[in-house]
């Protein structure tokens, strides 16, 4: 016991020394209003976000988070068999189902957004900071948390002010929003970031598979490459806009990259303190950020009870008591605090309607980026611009068009002129009209619909790769298949629809009723083919052509959208008889 205690003292001394060096280094390089805490992390006077971005621009609404840092010792990967005690400290381990959710999300993002390069360790770092890995892995077999994880209500009283956006559906609070689930999404962000990660047909913020996949897509938006340090920092700050938060997540990311291991569900430990000054101990049943097992709002600054509280250890005689570890020291009487002021209206509260601030009649060819931007302006009742308002753009209708990155929903904040510009919109392969709907997040204002149309791909020229004249005997089949190349402005035109028709003549485009033909699936003659498309190189090889018994010269006409036309001549005639060797003068015997 004495040896173990000595090791703990030595480790504490090392930790204190490293923290002191970090504090000195940070203090020497920071601005006057920036300091460093005892763990060597940058802080501002009020631990506020480091930009003027709205709290609704973060995944969590800048809700409180766990501030504990990983241990100084690098984790040693341990086997996944045996008892928990034989696999190293639980702080380095991740509950089995939670770890599986992170790795599955990484695999899905590697497939759908390979340029993002999302590491599962980043999801693990955020999951640790947001909920202590779903309260130490307290999840059922499907990955749903046992009891909902709900953060404090964001009512502006010590937290951000975000009024209700979901009618209490996710957080049980119809007045203000609360961050929800193991990845602590606020309802307005979950509304567009939600994903079904476990394939049960629904997206639940309290399911670790759904939440992890949603977090992955959230971090991979804006074409961020998470192997780039600048993009990585931007993505993390978009999750919770605080330099302290960034430092803490990066610490856990590095920790997990050095190694971790799987532990049984429900056996993980919880961090001890949070950014709002509250602590929840290390019991596996502790709350991670708010109410557990209910959806009601929690009074800010209070903690849910730990069902298995650990007994307090008495402080050592002659030493000051650390707050939260023993009996509190008596406080001198103070004057009563003045009542909190009622928050004034937010910019969102003043929005009366939305106006189109960009182009109308947006059109793009299939596969192309819409060159015209979709812009929406938020205005008050008397037409004044409203800045710092969150606008949600949603692609609506039977279309595969999507914003850059494949997302159907994007949330953008209006600038000082009240305008929010949607990300680049890319047309899919489905042609026709659809809608991009703009709504105000956090306020019931009539939606503004932007109409858009996708037109089919076109080619302005068709070049014959095979001969322009093909020959066949009556009742036979043409030896060569027709092949053409479509181009647009001199470049290969891929996925262009081509129609092939056997016409009566160059001057008569009517479908012929005799002569060469194609075959359908039932081997019946057909003389018009539709649905043909060029490949990635603009090439198209037509099916086999056959001839009936009618001799003659025929025309195969190929056309595309955009006006490209190519005629192929088909000759059906008996083959020339082979010459009789006996009639060749060169073979006659000499006299």
Coordinates of C-alpha atoms in Angstrom, one line a residue:
X1 CA 0.0 0.0 0.0
X2 CA 2.8 2.4 1.0
X3 CA 4.6 1.7 -2.3
X4 CA 1.4 2.3 -4.3
X5 CA 0.9 5.6 -2.4
X6 CA 4.4 6.7 -3.1
X7 CA 3.9 6.0 -6.8
X8 CA 0.8 8.2 -6.8
X9 CA 2.7 11.0 -5.1
X10 CA 5.5 10.8 -7.7
X11 CA 3.0 10.9 -10.5
X12 CA 1.2 13.8 -9.0
X13 CA 4.5 15.7 -8.6
X14 CA 5.3 15.1 -12.3
X15 CA 1.8 16.2 -13.3
X16 CA 2.1 19.4 -11.3
X17 CA 5.6 20.2 -12.8
X18 CA 4.4 19.6 -16.4
X19 CA 1.3 21.8 -15.8
X20 CA 3.4 24.6 -14.3
X21 CA 5.7 24.6 -17.3
X22 CA 2.7 24.7 -19.7
X23 CA 1.2 27.5 -17.7
X24 CA 4.4 29.6 -17.9
X25 CA 4.8 28.9 -21.6
X26 CA 1.2 29.8 -22.4
X27 CA 1.2 32.9 -20.2
X28 CA 4.3 34.2 -21.9
X29 CA 2.7 34.0 -25.4
X30 CA -0.9 35.0 -24.8
X31 CA -2.8 38.2 -25.1
X32 CA -3.6 40.2 -21.9
X33 CA -7.1 38.7 -21.4
X34 CA -6.0 35.1 -22.0
X35 CA -4.6 32.9 -19.3
X36 CA -4.0 29.2 -18.7
X37 CA -5.6 27.0 -16.2
X38 CA -4.0 24.5 -13.9
X39 CA -3.9 21.9 -16.6
X40 CA -2.1 24.2 -19.0
X41 CA -5.1 24.9 -21.3
X42 CA -5.9 28.3 -22.7
X43 CA -8.8 30.1 -21.2
X44 CA -10.4 33.4 -21.6
X45 CA -11.9 35.4 -18.7
X46 CA -15.3 33.8 -19.2
X47 CA -14.3 30.7 -21.1
X48 CA -16.4 32.1 -24.0
X49 CA -16.1 31.0 -27.6
X50 CA -13.2 32.6 -29.4
X51 CA -15.2 34.1 -32.2
X52 CA -18.5 36.0 -32.6
X53 CA -20.2 32.9 -33.9
X54 CA -23.7 32.1 -32.6
X55 CA -24.0 29.1 -30.2
X56 CA -26.5 27.7 -32.7
X57 CA -23.6 27.3 -35.1
X58 CA -22.1 24.5 -33.0
X59 CA -23.3 21.0 -32.7
X60 CA -23.7 21.3 -29.0
X61 CA -24.8 24.9 -28.7
X62 CA -21.6 25.4 -26.8
X63 CA -23.0 23.3 -23.9
X64 CA -20.8 22.3 -20.9
X65 CA -18.4 19.5 -21.4
X66 CA -16.0 17.4 -19.4
X67 CA -12.6 19.1 -18.8
X68 CA -10.5 16.2 -17.4
X69 CA -7.4 15.5 -19.4
X70 CA -6.0 12.1 -20.1
X71 CA -3.3 10.6 -17.9
X72 CA 0.3 11.5 -18.6
X73 CA 1.3 7.9 -19.2
X74 CA 0.6 6.7 -22.7
X75 CA -2.0 3.9 -22.7
X76 CA -0.7 0.5 -23.5
X77 CA -2.9 -1.6 -25.8
X78 CA -4.2 -4.6 -23.9
X79 CA -5.9 -7.8 -24.9
X80 CA -9.6 -7.8 -25.1
X81 CA -10.0 -10.9 -23.0
X82 CA -9.8 -11.5 -19.3
X83 CA -11.2 -9.4 -16.4
X84 CA -11.3 -5.6 -16.6
X85 CA -8.6 -5.3 -14.0
X86 CA -6.2 -7.4 -16.1
X87 CA -6.6 -5.0 -19.1
X88 CA -5.1 -1.8 -17.6
X89 CA -6.8 1.3 -16.3
X90 CA -10.4 1.8 -17.4
X91 CA -9.7 5.4 -18.2
X92 CA -7.7 4.2 -21.2
X93 CA -10.4 1.7 -22.3
X94 CA -13.5 2.3 -24.3
X95 CA -16.8 0.4 -23.7
X96 CA -17.2 -2.3 -26.4
X97 CA -20.5 -1.1 -28.0
X98 CA -19.3 2.5 -28.0
X99 CA -16.0 1.6 -29.5
X100 CA -17.8 -0.4 -32.2
X101 CA -20.0 2.6 -33.0
X102 CA -17.0 4.8 -33.5
X103 CA -15.3 2.3 -35.8
X104 CA -18.4 1.7 -37.9
X105 CA -18.9 5.4 -38.3
X106 CA -15.2 5.7 -39.5
X107 CA -15.8 2.9 -42.0
X108 CA -18.9 4.5 -43.4
X109 CA -17.3 7.9 -43.7
X110 CA -14.3 6.3 -45.4
X111 CA -16.7 5.0 -48.0
X112 CA -19.0 8.0 -48.4
X113 CA -16.5 10.8 -47.8
X114 CA -13.0 9.5 -48.3
X115 CA -11.5 12.9 -48.6
X116 CA -12.5 13.7 -45.0
X117 CA -10.1 11.1 -43.5
X118 CA -12.1 10.9 -40.3
X119 CA -10.3 8.8 -37.6
X120 CA -12.5 6.9 -35.2
X121 CA -10.2 8.2 -32.4
X122 CA -11.6 11.7 -33.0
X123 CA -15.1 10.5 -32.4
X124 CA -13.8 8.7 -29.3
X125 CA -12.2 12.0 -28.0
X126 CA -15.4 14.0 -28.5
X127 CA -17.5 11.2 -27.0
X128 CA -15.2 11.2 -23.9
X129 CA -15.4 15.0 -23.5
X130 CA -19.2 15.2 -24.2
X131 CA -20.6 12.3 -22.2
X132 CA -17.7 10.2 -20.8
X133 CA -18.3 7.6 -23.5
X134 CA -22.1 7.4 -23.0
X135 CA -21.7 7.4 -19.2
X136 CA -19.1 4.7 -19.2
X137 CA -20.9 2.6 -21.8
X138 CA -24.3 2.4 -20.2
X139 CA -26.1 1.3 -23.4
X140 CA -28.3 -1.6 -24.4
X141 CA -27.5 -4.2 -27.1
X142 CA -28.7 -1.9 -29.8
X143 CA -26.5 1.0 -28.6
X144 CA -29.2 3.1 -27.0
X145 CA -28.3 4.7 -23.8
X146 CA -29.9 3.4 -20.6
X147 CA -31.7 6.6 -19.6
X148 CA -31.5 9.7 -21.8
X149 CA -28.4 12.0 -21.6
X150 CA -29.7 15.6 -21.5
X151 CA -27.6 18.7 -20.9
X152 CA -28.7 21.8 -19.0
X153 CA -31.3 24.0 -20.6
X154 CA -29.7 26.7 -22.7
X155 CA -31.7 29.6 -21.3
X156 CA -28.9 32.2 -21.1
X157 CA -28.5 31.7 -17.4
X158 CA -24.8 30.8 -17.3
X159 CA -25.2 29.1 -20.7
X160 CA -26.0 30.1 -24.3
X161 CA -29.5 31.2 -25.0
X162 CA -31.2 28.9 -27.5
X163 CA -35.0 28.9 -27.4
X164 CA -36.9 25.7 -28.2
X165 CA -36.6 24.4 -31.7
X166 CA -38.1 21.0 -31.5
X167 CA -41.2 21.5 -29.3
X168 CA -39.5 19.3 -26.7
X169 CA -39.4 16.2 -28.9
X170 CA -35.8 15.3 -28.1
X171 CA -35.1 17.1 -24.8
X172 CA -38.6 17.3 -23.2
X173 CA -38.3 21.1 -22.9
X174 CA -40.7 23.3 -24.9
X175 CA -39.1 26.5 -23.7
X176 CA -35.4 26.1 -24.4
X177 CA -33.1 23.6 -26.1
X178 CA -30.9 21.1 -24.3
X179 CA -28.0 19.2 -25.8
X180 CA -29.1 15.5 -26.1
X181 CA -27.4 12.1 -26.3
X182 CA -23.9 10.7 -26.0
X183 CA -22.6 13.2 -28.6
X184 CA -24.6 16.1 -27.1
X185 CA -26.4 17.4 -30.2
X186 CA -28.8 20.3 -29.8
X187 CA -32.2 19.6 -31.4
X188 CA -31.8 22.2 -34.2
X189 CA -28.5 20.6 -35.3
X190 CA -29.8 17.0 -35.0
X191 CA -32.7 18.0 -37.2
X192 CA -30.4 18.0 -40.2
X193 CA -27.3 16.1 -39.0
X194 CA -29.3 13.0 -37.9
X195 CA -28.2 9.6 -39.2
X196 CA -29.4 6.0 -38.8
X197 CA -26.1 4.3 -37.8
X198 CA -27.5 1.0 -36.7
X199 CA -29.9 0.3 -39.5
X200 CA -33.1 0.2 -37.5
X201 CA -34.9 2.7 -39.7
X202 CA -34.8 5.7 -37.4
X203 CA -32.3 8.3 -36.2
X204 CA -32.1 8.6 -32.4
X205 CA -29.7 11.1 -30.7
X206 CA -29.6 8.8 -27.7
X207 CA -28.3 5.8 -29.8
X208 CA -24.5 5.7 -29.9
X209 CA -24.4 4.3 -33.4
X210 CA -26.7 7.0 -34.8
X211 CA -25.0 9.8 -32.8
X212 CA -21.5 8.7 -33.8
X213 CA -22.4 8.6 -37.5
X214 CA -24.1 12.0 -37.3
X215 CA -21.0 13.4 -35.5
X216 CA -18.8 12.0 -38.3
X217 CA -20.9 13.6 -41.0
X218 CA -21.0 16.9 -39.1
X219 CA -17.2 16.9 -38.7
X220 CA -16.8 16.1 -42.4
X221 CA -18.9 18.9 -43.8
X222 CA -17.4 21.9 -45.6
X223 CA -15.0 19.6 -47.5
X224 CA -12.7 19.5 -44.4
X225 CA -9.7 17.2 -44.6
X226 CA -9.2 16.1 -41.0
X227 CA -5.6 15.0 -41.7
X228 CA -4.9 18.7 -42.1
X229 CA -4.4 20.4 -38.7
X230 CA -6.2 23.6 -39.7
X231 CA -9.2 21.7 -41.0
X232 CA -9.2 19.5 -37.9
X233 CA -9.2 22.5 -35.6
X234 CA -12.0 24.1 -37.6
X235 CA -14.1 21.0 -37.4
X236 CA -13.6 20.6 -33.6
X237 CA -14.3 24.2 -32.9
X238 CA -17.5 23.9 -35.0
X239 CA -18.6 21.2 -32.5
X240 CA -18.1 23.5 -29.5
X241 CA -16.6 26.9 -30.1
X242 CA -14.0 27.1 -27.3
X243 CA -10.3 27.0 -27.3
X244 CA -10.4 25.0 -24.0
X245 CA -12.7 22.5 -25.8
X246 CA -10.3 22.2 -28.7
X247 CA -7.3 21.6 -26.4
X248 CA -9.2 19.0 -24.4
X249 CA -10.4 17.1 -27.5
X250 CA -7.0 17.2 -29.1
X251 CA -5.4 15.8 -25.9
X252 CA -7.8 12.8 -25.9
X253 CA -7.4 12.3 -29.6
X254 CA -3.6 12.0 -29.2
X255 CA -4.2 9.7 -26.2
X256 CA -6.4 7.3 -28.1
X257 CA -4.1 7.3 -31.1
X258 CA -1.3 6.0 -28.9
X259 CA -3.4 3.0 -28.0
X260 CA -6.6 2.0 -26.2
X261 CA -8.5 -1.2 -25.6
X262 CA -12.0 -2.5 -25.3
X263 CA -13.7 -2.9 -21.9
X264 CA -17.2 -4.3 -21.1
X265 CA -20.2 -2.0 -21.5
X266 CA -21.1 -0.2 -18.3
X267 CA -17.6 -0.5 -16.7
X268 CA -16.1 2.8 -17.9
X269 CA -15.3 5.6 -15.6
X270 CA -16.6 9.2 -15.9
X271 CA -14.5 12.3 -15.8
X272 CA -14.8 14.3 -12.6
X273 CA -15.4 17.9 -13.6
X274 CA -17.0 20.0 -16.3
X275 CA -16.6 23.4 -17.9
X276 CA -19.6 24.8 -16.0
X277 CA -17.9 24.0 -12.6
X278 CA -19.9 21.0 -11.7
X279 CA -18.5 17.5 -11.1
X280 CA -20.1 14.1 -11.3
X281 CA -17.6 11.8 -9.8
X282 CA -16.3 8.6 -11.5
X283 CA -19.1 6.2 -10.9
X284 CA -20.4 4.5 -14.0
X285 CA -23.9 5.5 -13.2
X286 CA -23.2 9.2 -13.1
X287 CA -25.0 11.7 -15.4
X288 CA -23.0 13.1 -18.2
X289 CA -24.1 16.6 -18.6
X290 CA -27.7 16.7 -17.3
X291 CA -30.8 14.7 -16.5
X292 CA -30.7 10.9 -16.8
X293 CA -33.8 8.8 -17.4
X294 CA -36.0 11.8 -17.9
X295 CA -36.5 14.5 -20.5
X296 CA -37.2 17.4 -18.1
X297 CA -34.9 20.4 -17.9
X298 CA -32.3 20.6 -15.2
X299 CA -31.4 23.6 -13.1
X300 CA -28.1 24.9 -14.4
X301 CA -25.2 24.0 -12.1
X302 CA -26.8 21.0 -10.4
X303 CA -25.9 17.4 -10.9
X304 CA -28.0 14.3 -11.2
X305 CA -27.4 12.1 -8.2
X306 CA -24.9 9.3 -8.5
X307 CA -26.7 6.0 -7.6
X308 CA -23.4 4.7 -6.2
X309 CA -21.8 7.6 -4.4
X310 CA -18.3 6.9 -3.1
X311 CA -17.6 7.8 0.5
X312 CA -15.7 11.0 1.0
X313 CA -12.2 10.7 2.2
X314 CA -11.3 12.9 5.1
X315 CA -8.8 15.7 4.4
X316 CA -5.4 15.4 5.9
X317 CA -4.9 17.4 9.1
X318 CA -3.3 20.7 8.8
X319 CA -4.0 21.0 5.0
X320 CA -6.6 23.1 3.3
X321 CA -9.6 21.3 2.0
X322 CA -9.9 21.2 -1.8
X323 CA -13.4 22.3 -2.9
X324 CA -15.5 19.3 -3.6
X325 CA -13.4 16.7 -1.8
X326 CA -14.3 17.4 1.8
X327 CA -16.3 19.6 4.1
X328 CA -16.6 23.1 2.7
X329 CA -15.0 26.0 4.5
X330 CA -17.4 28.4 6.0
X331 CA -18.1 31.4 3.8
X332 CA -18.5 35.0 5.0
X333 CA -22.0 36.4 4.7
X334 CA -22.6 38.2 1.5
X335 CA -25.2 40.5 0.2
X336 CA -28.0 38.8 -1.7
X337 CA -27.4 38.6 -5.4
X338 CA -29.6 40.9 -7.6
X339 CA -32.3 39.0 -9.6
X340 CA -31.1 37.8 -13.0
X341 CA -32.1 40.1 -15.8
X342 CA -34.6 38.7 -18.3
X343 CA -32.8 38.2 -21.6
X344 CA -33.8 40.5 -24.3
X345 CA -34.9 39.4 -27.7
X346 CA -32.4 37.5 -29.8
X347 CA -31.8 38.4 -33.5
X348 CA -33.9 35.2 -34.3
X349 CA -36.8 36.6 -32.4
X350 CA -36.9 39.7 -34.6
X351 CA -37.2 37.8 -38.0
X352 CA -40.6 38.4 -39.6
X353 CA -40.0 36.9 -43.1
X354 CA -37.4 35.6 -45.6
X355 CA -36.7 37.1 -49.0
X356 CA -34.9 35.7 -52.0
X357 CA -31.5 37.5 -52.2
X358 CA -30.1 35.5 -55.2
X359 CA -30.9 34.3 -58.6
X360 CA -34.2 32.8 -59.7
X361 CA -34.9 30.0 -62.2
X362 CA -31.8 28.0 -61.2
X363 CA -30.8 25.4 -63.9
X364 CA -27.9 23.0 -64.2
X365 CA -27.1 20.0 -66.4
X366 CA -27.1 16.7 -64.7
X367 CA -23.8 16.2 -62.8
X368 CA -22.8 19.9 -62.9
X369 CA -22.6 22.5 -60.2
X370 CA -25.3 25.1 -60.3
X371 CA -23.5 28.3 -61.2
X372 CA -26.1 30.5 -59.6
X373 CA -26.0 30.8 -55.8
X374 CA -29.0 30.2 -53.6
X375 CA -29.3 33.2 -51.2
X376 CA -31.8 34.1 -48.5
X377 CA -32.2 37.3 -46.7
X378 CA -33.8 37.5 -43.2
X379 CA -35.8 40.6 -42.5
X380 CA -37.8 42.3 -39.8
X381 CA -41.4 43.3 -40.3
X382 CA -40.3 46.7 -41.6
X383 CA -37.8 45.1 -44.0
X384 CA -34.6 45.6 -42.0
X385 CA -31.8 43.1 -42.4
X386 CA -31.3 40.6 -39.5
X387 CA -27.7 39.3 -39.0
X388 CA -26.6 36.3 -37.0
X389 CA -29.7 34.3 -37.7
X390 CA -29.4 30.6 -38.5
X391 CA -31.0 29.6 -41.8
X392 CA -31.5 25.9 -42.7
X393 CA -31.4 25.1 -46.4
X394 CA -33.1 21.7 -47.2
X395 CA -33.2 20.0 -50.6
X396 CA -36.8 18.8 -51.1
X397 CA -38.4 16.7 -53.8
X398 CA -37.7 13.6 -55.9
X399 CA -34.1 14.4 -56.7
X400 CA -30.5 13.3 -56.1
X401 CA -29.2 16.8 -56.2
X402 CA -27.3 17.7 -53.0
X403 CA -25.0 20.3 -51.5
X404 CA -21.2 19.9 -51.7
X405 CA -20.2 16.8 -49.8
X406 CA -23.5 15.0 -50.5
X407 CA -25.5 16.6 -47.8
X408 CA -29.2 17.4 -48.3
X409 CA -29.3 19.9 -45.5
X410 CA -27.0 22.9 -44.6
X411 CA -27.2 25.5 -41.9
X412 CA -25.8 28.9 -42.6
X413 CA -25.7 32.1 -40.5
X414 CA -26.8 35.4 -42.0
X415 CA -24.2 38.0 -42.4
X416 CA -24.5 41.7 -41.4
X417 CA -26.6 42.3 -44.5
X418 CA -29.0 39.6 -43.3
X419 CA -28.0 37.2 -46.2
X420 CA -27.2 33.5 -45.9
X421 CA -25.7 31.9 -49.0
X422 CA -26.2 28.2 -49.3
X423 CA -23.2 25.9 -50.2
X424 CA -22.6 24.9 -53.8
X425 CA -25.4 22.8 -55.1
X426 CA -24.6 19.9 -57.4
X427 CA -27.1 18.4 -59.8
X428 CA -27.6 14.7 -59.7
X429 CA -28.6 12.4 -62.5
X430 CA -32.4 12.7 -62.0
X431 CA -33.7 15.3 -64.3
X432 CA -36.6 17.6 -63.5
X433 CA -37.6 20.2 -60.9
X434 CA -37.0 20.3 -57.2
X435 CA -36.9 22.8 -54.3
X436 CA -34.4 24.1 -51.9
X437 CA -36.4 25.3 -48.9
X438 CA -35.0 27.9 -46.5
X439 CA -36.3 28.1 -42.9
X440 CA -35.3 30.0 -39.8
X441 CA -33.9 27.7 -37.1
X442 CA -35.6 28.4 -33.8
X443 CA -38.5 30.4 -35.1
X444 CA -41.7 29.7 -37.0
X445 CA -41.5 31.8 -40.1
X446 CA -43.0 30.9 -43.5
X447 CA -40.4 29.0 -45.5
X448 CA -38.9 30.4 -48.6
X449 CA -38.8 28.0 -51.6
X450 CA -36.0 28.3 -54.2
X451 CA -37.0 26.4 -57.4
X452 CA -34.3 24.6 -59.3
X453 CA -34.2 22.3 -62.4
X454 CA -31.8 19.6 -63.6
X455 CA -31.6 19.1 -67.3
X456 CA -30.3 16.0 -69.1
X457 CA -26.7 15.8 -70.2
X458 CA -26.0 16.9 -73.7
X459 CA -23.4 16.4 -76.5
X460 CA -22.8 18.7 -79.5
X461 CA -21.0 16.1 -81.6
X462 CA -21.0 12.3 -82.3
X463 CA -18.0 10.7 -83.8
X464 CA -18.1 7.2 -85.4
X465 CA -15.4 4.9 -84.0
X466 CA -16.4 2.0 -86.4
X467 CA -16.8 2.4 -90.2
X468 CA -19.6 4.6 -91.3
X469 CA -20.7 1.8 -93.7
X470 CA -21.4 -1.7 -92.5
X471 CA -22.4 -4.7 -94.6
X472 CA -24.4 -7.9 -93.9
X473 CA -26.0 -10.7 -95.9
X474 CA -29.8 -11.2 -95.8
X475 CA -30.9 -13.1 -92.7
X476 CA -27.4 -12.7 -91.1
X477 CA -25.8 -10.5 -88.5
X478 CA -23.4 -7.6 -89.0
X479 CA -19.9 -8.5 -88.1
X480 CA -19.1 -5.2 -86.4
X481 CA -21.0 -3.5 -83.7
X482 CA -21.6 0.3 -84.1
X483 CA -19.5 2.4 -81.7
X484 CA -19.5 6.2 -81.3
X485 CA -18.0 8.8 -79.1
X486 CA -20.0 11.8 -77.8
X487 CA -18.2 15.1 -77.1
X488 CA -19.2 18.5 -75.8
X489 CA -17.1 21.5 -76.6
X490 CA -14.4 19.1 -77.7
X491 CA -14.3 17.1 -74.5
X492 CA -15.7 13.6 -73.9
X493 CA -19.3 13.8 -72.8
X494 CA -20.1 11.1 -70.3
X495 CA -23.5 9.7 -69.3
X496 CA -25.2 11.3 -72.3
X497 CA -28.4 9.6 -73.4
X498 CA -28.3 8.4 -77.0
X499 CA -31.3 7.2 -79.1
X500 CA -30.7 4.8 -82.0
X501 CA -33.3 4.5 -84.7
X502 CA -33.3 2.6 -88.0
X503 CA -34.9 5.2 -90.3
X504 CA -36.3 4.9 -93.8
X505 CA -33.8 7.4 -95.3
X506 CA -31.6 10.3 -94.6
X507 CA -34.5 12.6 -95.5
X508 CA -37.2 10.6 -93.8
X509 CA -36.7 10.1 -90.0
X510 CA -39.6 7.7 -89.7
X511 CA -38.8 4.4 -88.2
X512 CA -38.3 1.7 -90.8
X513 CA -40.5 -1.4 -90.9
X514 CA -38.0 -3.6 -92.7
X515 CA -34.3 -4.2 -93.1
X516 CA -31.8 -4.3 -90.2
X517 CA -33.0 -4.5 -86.6
X518 CA -31.9 -5.0 -83.0
X519 CA -33.4 -7.7 -80.7
X520 CA -35.3 -7.1 -77.4
X521 CA -35.1 -9.4 -74.4
X522 CA -37.6 -11.8 -76.1
X523 CA -35.5 -11.9 -79.3
X524 CA -38.1 -9.9 -81.1
X525 CA -37.0 -7.3 -83.7
X526 CA -36.9 -3.7 -82.5
X527 CA -35.8 -0.7 -84.6
X528 CA -35.6 2.0 -82.0
X529 CA -33.4 1.9 -78.8
X530 CA -33.6 4.4 -76.0
X531 CA -31.9 4.6 -72.6
X532 CA -28.5 4.1 -74.1
X533 CA -25.8 6.2 -72.3
X534 CA -22.1 6.9 -73.0
X535 CA -19.5 5.8 -70.5
X536 CA -17.0 7.9 -68.6
X537 CA -14.9 8.4 -71.8
X538 CA -18.0 9.4 -73.8
X539 CA -18.0 6.0 -75.7
X540 CA -21.1 3.9 -76.6
X541 CA -21.1 0.5 -78.3
X542 CA -24.5 -0.5 -79.6
X543 CA -26.0 -4.0 -79.3
X544 CA -25.7 -6.5 -82.1
X545 CA -27.5 -5.6 -85.4
X546 CA -29.3 -8.2 -87.5
X547 CA -30.7 -8.2 -91.0
X548 CA -33.9 -9.6 -92.4
X549 CA -34.2 -11.1 -95.9
X550 CA -34.8 -7.7 -97.6
X551 CA -31.8 -6.5 -99.5
X552 CA -31.0 -2.8 -99.8
X553 CA -29.3 0.2 -98.2
X554 CA -30.5 1.5 -94.9
X555 CA -29.7 4.2 -92.3
X556 CA -29.1 3.9 -88.6
X557 CA -29.5 7.4 -87.0
X558 CA -28.0 8.2 -83.6
X559 CA -29.2 11.4 -81.8
X560 CA -28.5 13.0 -78.4
X561 CA -29.9 15.9 -76.4
X562 CA -28.0 18.9 -77.5
X563 CA -28.5 18.3 -81.2
X564 CA -25.7 15.8 -82.0
X565 CA -26.6 13.5 -84.9
X566 CA -24.6 10.7 -86.6
X567 CA -25.9 8.5 -89.5
X568 CA -24.4 5.1 -90.1
X569 CA -25.0 3.4 -93.6
X570 CA -26.0 -0.3 -93.5
X571 CA -25.9 -2.4 -96.7
X572 CA -27.8 -5.7 -96.9
X573 CA -26.8 -7.7 -100.0
X574 CA -25.8 -11.2 -101.1
X575 CA -22.2 -11.9 -100.9
X576 CA -20.2 -11.7 -104.1
X577 CA -19.6 -15.3 -105.4
X578 CA -16.1 -16.5 -105.0
X579 CA -14.2 -16.7 -108.3
X580 CA -14.0 -20.2 -109.9
X581 CA -10.3 -21.2 -110.0
X582 CA -10.9 -23.2 -113.2
X583 CA -11.9 -20.0 -114.9
X584 CA -8.7 -18.2 -114.0
X585 CA -6.6 -17.9 -117.1
X586 CA -3.5 -18.1 -115.0
X587 CA -4.4 -21.7 -114.1
X588 CA -5.2 -23.0 -117.7
X589 CA -2.7 -25.7 -118.8
X590 CA -0.2 -24.7 -121.5
X591 CA -1.0 -25.9 -125.1

